[in-house]
Amino acid sequence: MNLQQNLIIYIILMPYHIFSYNISPVPNNVFKPPNIPTFMEQQESSLFGYSLTLKKNSILIGAPKAQTHLASQRRVNETGGLYKCNFENSVCEPFIVDIYGNTVVEDTRFAYNSEKKDFQLLGYTMDGLSSDNSKFVVCAPKLKANLEHHYLLHGACYWTSSENDNAKINRIASLRARDQQVKTIEKHNVYFNMYGQQGFSVHITENSEEILMGAPGIYNWKGSVIRYRPRQKQKKNRFGQLDNKNLNNGIEYVSEIINPMFIGISEDSYLGYAVTSAYFGGGDSYRLLYAASAPQANDQVGKVFIFDFVEVQNNFVRDKTMKIYREFESQQMGEYFGYSLLAEDINNDGYPDLLIGAPMHSKNSYFESGAVYIYLNTGKLTFEQQILLTSDYLFGGRFGTSMSKLGDLNQDGYNDVAIGAPMEGNGVVYIYHGSAQGLMSKPSQKVLPSGSQIPTKFPGLMFGHSISTGVDIDSNGYNDIAIGAPYGEEVFIYKTYPIVQISATIITDKKEIGKNDTRFQTTACWRFFSSTTNITHDLGLYDSALSEFLCLMYHLQILLCDFFLLFSFHIITHKLTTEFNILLKADTKHGRAKWINNNKFYELNVTINNQVQCHEFDVAVFFNIVDIFKPIEIEMEYRLVNQLINSTKFCDKCVVLHENSVESVRTSVVFSTGCKSSMCIADLRIESSLSGSRLPYILGSTRTLAVKYDVENFGETAYLAQIKITLSNVTSFAKVPSNCKMDEDEMICDLESGNPLFSQQKSKLIVNIDTSRLSGKQLVIKAEAFSNGEEANFDDNKIINVMELIEYSEIEIQGHSSMTQFAIEDPLSDPTITHELEIINQGPSTIRDLSVMIFIPTRYLNEKKDIKVFNRSDLMVEVRYKDSLIPVTWYHENKLLEDNLNDDSSTLSPDSDLEIAEDEFDIVTSKNVELKLNDRRRRSISVELGQLQQQRHQTILDELPFNRTIHFNCKDNYVEEYSCMQIYFNVNNVQAVGKDVIKVKINYLLQLNALNQVFDEHLDIFAMQPLLMLTTNVGDNDDDKNVMTYKITEENLPVTIVFKHFNKEFALWIYIVAILAGLLVLIIMSLILYKCGFFKRQVKEELERLTQNENYTSYSNNIDDDEKY
């Protein structure tokens, strides 16, 4: 096989759940203070782990509040201490830098020599390089010079060129000069070196030749920076280091102190709070520059300076000051801008960038959540702020308290950093990766403490207060880190796992198979490699950045259905054995292939070495026209197994897969279709028609609506031709055909039952739409034809049908009166009359919005009389639909009557909230109501009052004598508008032909005295009847008013007739006399008819006579016969 055919794709999967990247998620070693007897009892935490320096084979740990075990310091309280912990035996022992206790020495005229070391905080700061035999420095910033009446807070530092036991310890005490303690400047005494606190911060330069120390208490806490370096001016190499050939054992070191008099900062600025250095010029620049912070400068806003030491003449004395190249200022007052500093090239452009910590930064003005300012060095000492980096923790985590260089943890060519947030719970350390654009805005890993058993009086462990630089302590090519938790008195060692990549590929012997092909051949290959030479060397592979390409070809034998091939391989090396599970899949989505041995899983263990290994397999397939344009995919997935990275014991045989790697590789094979190209180009055209219905469509007229579609193909063969139909209205399809399926609100149908639609072939489809929920004015039906292939012309693939919808209903109105007629003399008191109405929708459409206006006359008006027949309180109306009470509104003269005037209810129900006064009601003009009524009249189809009256059945009323009858209704008596009361109500969605009808009940309290005044000698019959006007709202356009939406087919309104002189007793007498007279006439007529023989039945009597004679004759003959015998 030709290996150059392989397309190599890197396949890396992330390890198990809690492991985010290659730093061990749990500490691999934990150091605690040694159990050594001390001369004074430890009252509180020794702050073991407050500072630390990680080296190749050991770690130096500061404990600034530790008690001493030295007899010479037995009277010193909390001297502080330094411990050296070896990785080989995990033992911590004191590392002695000062064997003397408090000293009383005669002071010279040049310096103060007596010292008091109680609470000196030895181990508060330290710095060093990673090599065991490299320079190391530790400081005690509160070491005091002991005067008779007061102390001088000078501080001191100790350094050594090696951590070996026999290495010489050197002491740096730069602030003891007598004439520099208090100075008179501009007639004011200032504390100059008196409270300088040398060693509050400390840093060893990159060239290992200089020690930079912060002294923030100099000059009334303006602060200063001290540089400690050799005095000789010797030639330096290209790295800025002194040439060793010219060095001798008699090197003299000198301290150079920045005089803050010549710096434009105010007192209490704390210059020197943090210090660092770098070759900020970048490239081949040999010039080392320094950075120092003054977090309280500029009215507590804070400043950071990039500077160099320069000489200045001061009263005939040479002094040192700062030549400032760049200044950085904070964005928030009081955030302690410059609490920590870090110089590192994070974007690999050759220029060191600057990271400035501000742990008191607040994102919500309540908590000190912390922040880190990232400034990218663009060259020529020009910096641009990349980002203000913050954590997601908002409750005082103090993110940015500590920062450290880690080197390139993930081997991507960019340096990474660690940032501590010691007050976030027990403490957190965030790992950020560098990139070409700068530091990533999101951490790649969040390191948390675990396994801490030491109780603490303080909240949390302060895990992350100190972070070491990255050092490769196990020689696997990846830097490891140490993290201190001083409140818990623990230091945690976290090792880093190697990062590897798997490069893999899958190829097939055919890129296209025919419909009748049943097999093709597949080959899988991969290789293992790491980006570090140390790893590849330990693996026993070639000593290069990339391991030897290893290839395994798998003979994939695949059968039908969704079966997988699973196998694993082991990387066997001198130190490392890593197992990968590899899952091969064949056409899992469509099930057109499977392994030939019918195994669901196929597992294979392979040992990786420097030999090429390959396996080949056959794939068995079958043709499915539905998925003809969908390729058969062969996919390979990877994952690590048997990883012990969550164990406290570091797994030397474990690796981590690269974070940017993909999870699978795949290849595919397509079917041959017989078209000019691999994809057929069809030309579908769609047409539609309405089947069995007419337009416009009357809502509710039919249960379904049938639409017919014709789809014709004018191009190449259309495989799996389909049609997609979408309805715009809130409705659905009445039935989904067997060749169709629903996809949310769309129906997709296969044309020709899924068979190909050939050129010039036409396919038909009829769909039925459920009309039971249709509403509105239009139904929009969209249809689109498509196939698996491409389309030559999309313009005729879609069709949109807009169907006009109208409403039409036949309405029946039935009425009933509780008193159809009575005489005015009959009732003992004023009667209550009830008129009941039923409004019935006979269909076919549902009435969406039905408005009803009931007109009830209240006054009788003519040329001579104006009589109020009803008071407002005499009327009550109740409207119900579907057992629900419908609110009504009262109008008079088209003005809304004010509600809630007295205790009168507008309905029979106590639940009604529509109340209006009786007589002295206020008429309130409501513009909104008037506008609404006018708008409704404009947009609606209504029956005029006169037209409505002409349609009513007048059977009862027509029988009354016209010249004696008063027709008391709002048509015949509608002389003035105020003579009638209008009751308005609205009902929505009145269903057609249902059991639910609109029921209206009207109660009248008839005033008989008023009615007597209506009658006169000629008019003695009073006919009372309510009238109705119906209105339906069909749309917003003016043209809608010409459309008839309903028709009243039957109307029987209730009526009550009152007679003035109709007497029940008199009427009864008339009835009795009429009955008796009728009986008498009947008797007389019967007698006359009887006398005339009308009741005689001659034929019947003659027949009876003849029958009797015949019987007699027969009897006589029988007697004669008997006598003969």
mmCIF file of N, CA and C in Angstrom, residues 302-405:
data_model
loop_
_atom_site.group_PDB
_atom_site.id
_atom_site.type_symbol
_atom_site.label_atom_id
_atom_site.label_comp_id
_atom_site.label_asym_id
_atom_site.label_seq_id
_atom_site.Cartn_x
_atom_site.Cartn_y
_atom_site.Cartn_z
ATOM 1 N N GLY A 302 -3.030 53.967 41.918
ATOM 2 C CA GLY A 302 -1.944 53.033 41.685
ATOM 3 C C GLY A 302 -1.221 53.267 40.383
ATOM 4 N N LYS A 303 0.075 52.986 40.399
ATOM 5 C CA LYS A 303 0.898 53.108 39.205
ATOM 6 C C LYS A 303 1.907 51.971 39.164
ATOM 7 N N VAL A 304 2.342 51.645 37.952
ATOM 8 C CA VAL A 304 3.424 50.691 37.721
ATOM 9 C C VAL A 304 4.389 51.354 36.735
ATOM 10 N N PHE A 305 5.706 51.232 37.046
ATOM 11 C CA PHE A 305 6.727 51.881 36.227
ATOM 12 C C PHE A 305 7.637 50.829 35.607
ATOM 13 N N ILE A 306 7.974 51.033 34.334
ATOM 14 C CA ILE A 306 9.107 50.348 33.717
ATOM 15 C C ILE A 306 10.240 51.360 33.667
ATOM 16 N N PHE A 307 11.400 51.017 34.256
ATOM 17 C CA PHE A 307 12.439 52.014 34.478
ATOM 18 C C PHE A 307 13.821 51.384 34.436
ATOM 19 N N ASP A 308 14.798 52.238 34.552
ATOM 20 C CA ASP A 308 16.187 51.824 34.706
ATOM 21 C C ASP A 308 16.822 52.691 35.785
ATOM 22 N N PHE A 309 17.897 52.185 36.398
ATOM 23 C CA PHE A 309 18.641 52.941 37.404
ATOM 24 C C PHE A 309 19.584 53.914 36.694
ATOM 25 N N VAL A 310 19.527 55.151 37.094
ATOM 26 C CA VAL A 310 20.454 56.151 36.555
ATOM 27 C C VAL A 310 21.013 56.973 37.717
ATOM 28 N N GLU A 311 22.178 57.517 37.487
ATOM 29 C CA GLU A 311 22.808 58.323 38.520
ATOM 30 C C GLU A 311 22.329 59.762 38.433
ATOM 31 N N VAL A 312 22.318 60.418 39.602
ATOM 32 C CA VAL A 312 21.947 61.809 39.683
ATOM 33 C C VAL A 312 22.827 62.472 40.752
ATOM 34 N N GLN A 313 23.169 63.716 40.537
ATOM 35 C CA GLN A 313 24.006 64.457 41.481
ATOM 36 C C GLN A 313 23.105 65.119 42.506
ATOM 37 N N ASN A 314 23.372 64.855 43.792
ATOM 38 C CA ASN A 314 22.558 65.399 44.883
ATOM 39 C C ASN A 314 23.471 65.951 45.962
ATOM 40 N N ASN A 315 23.648 67.291 45.966
ATOM 41 C CA ASN A 315 24.514 67.931 46.970
ATOM 42 C C ASN A 315 25.900 67.307 46.980
ATOM 43 N N PHE A 316 26.465 67.278 45.809
ATOM 44 C CA PHE A 316 27.821 66.770 45.621
ATOM 45 C C PHE A 316 27.936 65.286 45.927
ATOM 46 N N VAL A 317 26.801 64.594 46.040
ATOM 47 C CA VAL A 317 26.797 63.152 46.302
ATOM 48 C C VAL A 317 26.058 62.481 45.166
ATOM 49 N N ARG A 318 26.703 61.426 44.658
ATOM 50 C CA ARG A 318 26.033 60.687 43.604
ATOM 51 C C ARG A 318 24.908 59.839 44.196
ATOM 52 N N ASP A 319 23.754 59.928 43.587
ATOM 53 C CA ASP A 319 22.582 59.178 44.064
ATOM 54 C C ASP A 319 21.957 58.457 42.878
ATOM 55 N N LYS A 320 20.962 57.625 43.171
ATOM 56 C CA LYS A 320 20.275 56.865 42.136
ATOM 57 C C LYS A 320 18.821 57.313 42.047
ATOM 58 N N THR A 321 18.376 57.384 40.840
ATOM 59 C CA THR A 321 16.962 57.661 40.612
ATOM 60 C C THR A 321 16.481 56.792 39.462
ATOM 61 N N MET A 322 15.232 56.948 39.090
ATOM 62 C CA MET A 322 14.609 56.119 38.059
ATOM 63 C C MET A 322 14.495 56.898 36.746
ATOM 64 N N LYS A 323 14.904 56.262 35.674
ATOM 65 C CA LYS A 323 14.577 56.771 34.352
ATOM 66 C C LYS A 323 13.363 55.961 33.874
ATOM 67 N N ILE A 324 12.220 56.632 33.863
ATOM 68 C CA ILE A 324 10.951 55.946 33.598
ATOM 69 C C ILE A 324 10.708 55.899 32.099
ATOM 70 N N TYR A 325 10.495 54.675 31.590
ATOM 71 C CA TYR A 325 10.195 54.481 30.175
ATOM 72 C C TYR A 325 8.698 54.374 29.917
ATOM 73 N N ARG A 326 8.028 53.729 30.822
ATOM 74 C CA ARG A 326 6.574 53.608 30.659
ATOM 75 C C ARG A 326 5.900 53.640 32.033
ATOM 76 N N GLU A 327 4.705 54.233 32.069
ATOM 77 C CA GLU A 327 3.875 54.233 33.267
ATOM 78 C C GLU A 327 2.527 53.581 32.939
ATOM 79 N N PHE A 328 2.008 52.850 33.895
ATOM 80 C CA PHE A 328 0.698 52.214 33.753
ATOM 81 C C PHE A 328 -0.166 52.648 34.935
ATOM 82 N N GLU A 329 -1.390 53.006 34.658
ATOM 83 C CA GLU A 329 -2.293 53.446 35.710
ATOM 84 C C GLU A 329 -3.514 52.552 35.772
ATOM 85 N N SER A 330 -4.092 52.517 36.965
ATOM 86 C CA SER A 330 -5.259 51.692 37.221
ATOM 87 C C SER A 330 -6.513 52.333 36.641
ATOM 88 N N GLN A 331 -7.573 51.555 36.607
ATOM 89 C CA GLN A 331 -8.876 52.042 36.172
ATOM 90 C C GLN A 331 -9.863 52.158 37.328
ATOM 91 N N GLN A 332 -9.424 51.789 38.520
ATOM 92 C CA GLN A 332 -10.335 51.798 39.663
ATOM 93 C C GLN A 332 -9.552 52.134 40.922
ATOM 94 N N MET A 333 -9.998 53.098 41.652
ATOM 95 C CA MET A 333 -9.303 53.510 42.862
ATOM 96 C C MET A 333 -9.413 52.429 43.933
ATOM 97 N N GLY A 334 -8.296 52.200 44.620
ATOM 98 C CA GLY A 334 -8.302 51.275 45.745
ATOM 99 C C GLY A 334 -8.229 49.817 45.380
ATOM 100 N N GLU A 335 -7.963 49.471 44.125
ATOM 101 C CA GLU A 335 -7.929 48.061 43.736
ATOM 102 C C GLU A 335 -6.559 47.432 43.965
ATOM 103 N N TYR A 336 -5.594 48.201 44.497
ATOM 104 C CA TYR A 336 -4.216 47.759 44.737
ATOM 105 C C TYR A 336 -3.563 47.303 43.439
ATOM 106 N N PHE A 337 -3.602 48.212 42.494
ATOM 107 C CA PHE A 337 -3.004 48.026 41.181
ATOM 108 C C PHE A 337 -1.491 47.850 41.350
ATOM 109 N N GLY A 338 -0.980 46.662 40.996
ATOM 110 C CA GLY A 338 0.438 46.358 41.160
ATOM 111 C C GLY A 338 0.739 45.530 42.393
ATOM 112 N N TYR A 339 -0.286 44.941 43.002
ATOM 113 C CA TYR A 339 -0.042 44.045 44.131
ATOM 114 C C TYR A 339 0.913 42.928 43.719
ATOM 115 N N SER A 340 0.785 42.484 42.480
ATOM 116 C CA SER A 340 1.697 41.472 41.939
ATOM 117 C C SER A 340 2.041 41.856 40.508
ATOM 118 N N LEU A 341 3.247 41.462 40.079
ATOM 119 C CA LEU A 341 3.730 41.763 38.740
ATOM 120 C C LEU A 341 4.313 40.502 38.122
ATOM 121 N N LEU A 342 4.150 40.391 36.793
ATOM 122 C CA LEU A 342 4.724 39.269 36.074
ATOM 123 C C LEU A 342 5.091 39.719 34.669
ATOM 124 N N ALA A 343 6.340 39.470 34.287
ATOM 125 C CA ALA A 343 6.804 39.772 32.932
ATOM 126 C C ALA A 343 7.029 38.457 32.205
ATOM 127 N N GLU A 344 6.306 38.274 31.086
ATOM 128 C CA GLU A 344 6.396 37.029 30.335
ATOM 129 C C GLU A 344 5.926 37.273 28.914
ATOM 130 N N ASP A 345 6.589 36.649 27.959
ATOM 131 C CA ASP A 345 6.192 36.741 26.556
ATOM 132 C C ASP A 345 5.099 35.706 26.308
ATOM 133 N N ILE A 346 3.847 36.157 26.315
ATOM 134 C CA ILE A 346 2.730 35.216 26.226
ATOM 135 C C ILE A 346 2.227 35.023 24.800
ATOM 136 N N ASN A 347 2.661 35.881 23.861
ATOM 137 C CA ASN A 347 2.228 35.719 22.473
ATOM 138 C C ASN A 347 3.378 35.355 21.540
ATOM 139 N N ASN A 348 4.547 35.061 22.099
ATOM 140 C CA ASN A 348 5.697 34.534 21.354
ATOM 141 C C ASN A 348 6.098 35.457 20.198
ATOM 142 N N ASP A 349 6.112 36.773 20.488
ATOM 143 C CA ASP A 349 6.576 37.716 19.479
ATOM 144 C C ASP A 349 7.969 38.239 19.787
ATOM 145 N N GLY A 350 8.618 37.693 20.832
ATOM 146 C CA GLY A 350 9.957 38.104 21.195
ATOM 147 C C GLY A 350 10.016 39.270 22.152
ATOM 148 N N TYR A 351 8.865 39.826 22.531
ATOM 149 C CA TYR A 351 8.830 40.958 23.453
ATOM 150 C C TYR A 351 8.115 40.538 24.740
ATOM 151 N N PRO A 352 8.761 40.666 25.885
ATOM 152 C CA PRO A 352 8.094 40.323 27.145
ATOM 153 C C PRO A 352 6.892 41.223 27.385
ATOM 154 N N ASP A 353 5.781 40.632 27.730
ATOM 155 C CA ASP A 353 4.570 41.366 28.054
ATOM 156 C C ASP A 353 4.482 41.548 29.561
ATOM 157 N N LEU A 354 3.571 42.400 30.012
ATOM 158 C CA LEU A 354 3.478 42.728 31.433
ATOM 159 C C LEU A 354 2.074 42.421 31.930
ATOM 160 N N LEU A 355 2.015 41.659 33.034
ATOM 161 C CA LEU A 355 0.761 41.342 33.704
ATOM 162 C C LEU A 355 0.770 42.024 35.063
ATOM 163 N N ILE A 356 -0.281 42.776 35.373
ATOM 164 C CA ILE A 356 -0.358 43.546 36.609
ATOM 165 C C ILE A 356 -1.581 43.085 37.379
ATOM 166 N N GLY A 357 -1.351 42.586 38.602
ATOM 167 C CA GLY A 357 -2.442 42.112 39.435
ATOM 168 C C GLY A 357 -3.059 43.232 40.243
ATOM 169 N N ALA A 358 -4.409 43.182 40.382
ATOM 170 C CA ALA A 358 -5.166 44.146 41.195
ATOM 171 C C ALA A 358 -6.204 43.360 41.980
ATOM 172 N N PRO A 359 -5.807 42.676 43.049
ATOM 173 C CA PRO A 359 -6.716 41.738 43.726
ATOM 174 C C PRO A 359 -7.874 42.406 44.459
ATOM 175 N N MET A 360 -7.814 43.714 44.715
ATOM 176 C CA MET A 360 -8.931 44.394 45.373
ATOM 177 C C MET A 360 -9.907 45.002 44.362
ATOM 178 N N HIS A 361 -9.740 44.683 43.100
ATOM 179 C CA HIS A 361 -10.666 45.177 42.070
ATOM 180 C C HIS A 361 -12.065 44.628 42.352
ATOM 181 N N SER A 362 -13.064 45.478 42.172
ATOM 182 C CA SER A 362 -14.448 45.073 42.440
ATOM 183 C C SER A 362 -15.266 45.195 41.170
ATOM 184 N N LYS A 363 -16.009 44.152 40.866
ATOM 185 C CA LYS A 363 -16.872 44.160 39.691
ATOM 186 C C LYS A 363 -18.275 44.634 40.029
ATOM 187 N N ASN A 364 -18.628 44.585 41.319
ATOM 188 C CA ASN A 364 -19.983 44.970 41.711
ATOM 189 C C ASN A 364 -20.011 45.996 42.835
ATOM 190 N N SER A 365 -18.835 46.572 43.174
ATOM 191 C CA SER A 365 -18.719 47.609 44.208
ATOM 192 C C SER A 365 -18.964 47.073 45.608
ATOM 193 N N TYR A 366 -19.018 45.777 45.763
ATOM 194 C CA TYR A 366 -19.240 45.208 47.089
ATOM 195 C C TYR A 366 -18.096 44.283 47.513
ATOM 196 N N PHE A 367 -17.620 43.452 46.612
ATOM 197 C CA PHE A 367 -16.635 42.439 46.963
ATOM 198 C C PHE A 367 -15.358 42.645 46.159
ATOM 199 N N GLU A 368 -14.237 42.281 46.785
ATOM 200 C CA GLU A 368 -12.930 42.392 46.133
ATOM 201 C C GLU A 368 -12.686 41.131 45.319
ATOM 202 N N SER A 369 -13.279 41.084 44.143
ATOM 203 C CA SER A 369 -13.172 39.894 43.307
ATOM 204 C C SER A 369 -11.813 39.791 42.631
ATOM 205 N N GLY A 370 -11.167 40.933 42.337
ATOM 206 C CA GLY A 370 -9.822 40.909 41.768
ATOM 207 C C GLY A 370 -9.803 40.928 40.257
ATOM 208 N N ALA A 371 -8.676 41.365 39.711
ATOM 209 C CA ALA A 371 -8.505 41.433 38.267
ATOM 210 C C ALA A 371 -7.022 41.444 37.947
ATOM 211 N N VAL A 372 -6.699 41.146 36.677
ATOM 212 C CA VAL A 372 -5.321 41.197 36.177
ATOM 213 C C VAL A 372 -5.358 41.961 34.856
ATOM 214 N N TYR A 373 -4.510 43.004 34.784
ATOM 215 C CA TYR A 373 -4.386 43.791 33.556
ATOM 216 C C TYR A 373 -3.311 43.145 32.676
ATOM 217 N N ILE A 374 -3.674 42.864 31.420
ATOM 218 C CA ILE A 374 -2.745 42.251 30.476
ATOM 219 C C ILE A 374 -2.315 43.325 29.471
ATOM 220 N N TYR A 375 -0.998 43.643 29.479
ATOM 221 C CA TYR A 375 -0.455 44.620 28.542
ATOM 222 C C TYR A 375 0.510 43.899 27.598
ATOM 223 N N LEU A 376 0.206 43.943 26.303
ATOM 224 C CA LEU A 376 1.041 43.302 25.296
ATOM 225 C C LEU A 376 2.095 44.286 24.816
ATOM 226 N N ASN A 377 3.340 43.808 24.776
ATOM 227 C CA ASN A 377 4.477 44.608 24.328
ATOM 228 C C ASN A 377 4.533 44.524 22.806
ATOM 229 N N THR A 378 4.293 45.637 22.137
ATOM 230 C CA THR A 378 4.293 45.660 20.665
ATOM 231 C C THR A 378 5.630 46.095 20.086
ATOM 232 N N GLY A 379 6.632 46.240 20.924
ATOM 233 C CA GLY A 379 7.951 46.663 20.462
ATOM 234 C C GLY A 379 8.224 48.118 20.763
ATOM 235 N N LYS A 380 9.514 48.439 20.916
ATOM 236 C CA LYS A 380 9.959 49.807 21.207
ATOM 237 C C LYS A 380 9.306 50.328 22.480
ATOM 238 N N LEU A 381 9.153 49.424 23.450
ATOM 239 C CA LEU A 381 8.569 49.757 24.751
ATOM 240 C C LEU A 381 7.183 50.395 24.622
ATOM 241 N N THR A 382 6.440 49.938 23.643
ATOM 242 C CA THR A 382 5.055 50.369 23.474
ATOM 243 C C THR A 382 4.141 49.220 23.892
ATOM 244 N N PHE A 383 3.170 49.541 24.719
ATOM 245 C CA PHE A 383 2.294 48.510 25.266
ATOM 246 C C PHE A 383 0.838 48.848 24.948
ATOM 247 N N GLU A 384 0.070 47.792 24.689
ATOM 248 C CA GLU A 384 -1.367 47.923 24.468
ATOM 249 C C GLU A 384 -2.082 46.960 25.399
ATOM 250 N N GLN A 385 -3.137 47.469 26.044
ATOM 251 C CA GLN A 385 -3.889 46.590 26.941
ATOM 252 C C GLN A 385 -4.708 45.604 26.125
ATOM 253 N N GLN A 386 -4.462 44.327 26.368
ATOM 254 C CA GLN A 386 -5.207 43.284 25.650
ATOM 255 C C GLN A 386 -6.566 43.053 26.285
ATOM 256 N N ILE A 387 -6.578 42.907 27.602
ATOM 257 C CA ILE A 387 -7.810 42.519 28.271
ATOM 258 C C ILE A 387 -7.675 42.821 29.755
ATOM 259 N N LEU A 388 -8.796 43.078 30.394
ATOM 260 C CA LEU A 388 -8.865 43.104 31.851
ATOM 261 C C LEU A 388 -9.399 41.752 32.274
ATOM 262 N N LEU A 389 -8.516 40.917 32.768
ATOM 263 C CA LEU A 389 -8.859 39.527 33.051
ATOM 264 C C LEU A 389 -9.484 39.424 34.438
ATOM 265 N N THR A 390 -10.641 38.796 34.532
ATOM 266 C CA THR A 390 -11.326 38.586 35.804
ATOM 267 C C THR A 390 -11.836 37.154 35.865
ATOM 268 N N SER A 391 -12.164 36.735 37.055
ATOM 269 C CA SER A 391 -12.766 35.407 37.227
ATOM 270 C C SER A 391 -14.271 35.562 37.335
ATOM 271 N N ASP A 392 -14.975 34.454 37.290
ATOM 272 C CA ASP A 392 -16.430 34.472 37.402
ATOM 273 C C ASP A 392 -16.893 34.548 38.848
ATOM 274 N N TYR A 393 -15.964 34.407 39.781
ATOM 275 C CA TYR A 393 -16.323 34.439 41.206
ATOM 276 C C TYR A 393 -16.437 35.892 41.652
ATOM 277 N N LEU A 394 -17.558 36.269 42.237
ATOM 278 C CA LEU A 394 -17.830 37.675 42.546
ATOM 279 C C LEU A 394 -17.760 38.005 44.029
ATOM 280 N N PHE A 395 -17.422 37.041 44.889
ATOM 281 C CA PHE A 395 -17.564 37.256 46.324
ATOM 282 C C PHE A 395 -16.220 37.312 47.039
ATOM 283 N N GLY A 396 -15.333 38.183 46.564
ATOM 284 C CA GLY A 396 -14.103 38.436 47.291
ATOM 285 C C GLY A 396 -13.048 37.371 47.138
ATOM 286 N N GLY A 397 -12.840 36.820 45.954
ATOM 287 C CA GLY A 397 -11.808 35.802 45.759
ATOM 288 C C GLY A 397 -10.401 36.370 45.659
ATOM 289 N N ARG A 398 -10.272 37.693 45.413
ATOM 290 C CA ARG A 398 -8.976 38.367 45.265
ATOM 291 C C ARG A 398 -8.111 37.710 44.195
ATOM 292 N N PHE A 399 -8.732 37.556 43.049
ATOM 293 C CA PHE A 399 -8.064 37.054 41.851
ATOM 294 C C PHE A 399 -6.931 38.010 41.476
ATOM 295 N N GLY A 400 -5.717 37.475 41.258
ATOM 296 C CA GLY A 400 -4.562 38.292 40.918
ATOM 297 C C GLY A 400 -3.625 38.539 42.085
ATOM 298 N N THR A 401 -3.891 37.901 43.248
ATOM 299 C CA THR A 401 -2.986 38.060 44.384
ATOM 300 C C THR A 401 -1.598 37.548 44.039
ATOM 301 N N SER A 402 -1.531 36.467 43.308
ATOM 302 C CA SER A 402 -0.252 35.877 42.921
ATOM 303 C C SER A 402 -0.296 35.508 41.449
ATOM 304 N N MET A 403 0.870 35.558 40.808
ATOM 305 C CA MET A 403 1.009 35.158 39.408
ATOM 306 C C MET A 403 2.356 34.487 39.233
ATOM 307 N N SER A 404 2.403 33.573 38.270
ATOM 308 C CA SER A 404 3.649 32.841 38.088
ATOM 309 C C SER A 404 3.786 32.383 36.642
ATOM 310 N N LYS A 405 5.058 32.302 36.205
ATOM 311 C CA LYS A 405 5.360 31.750 34.886
ATOM 312 C C LYS A 405 5.320 30.231 34.956
#
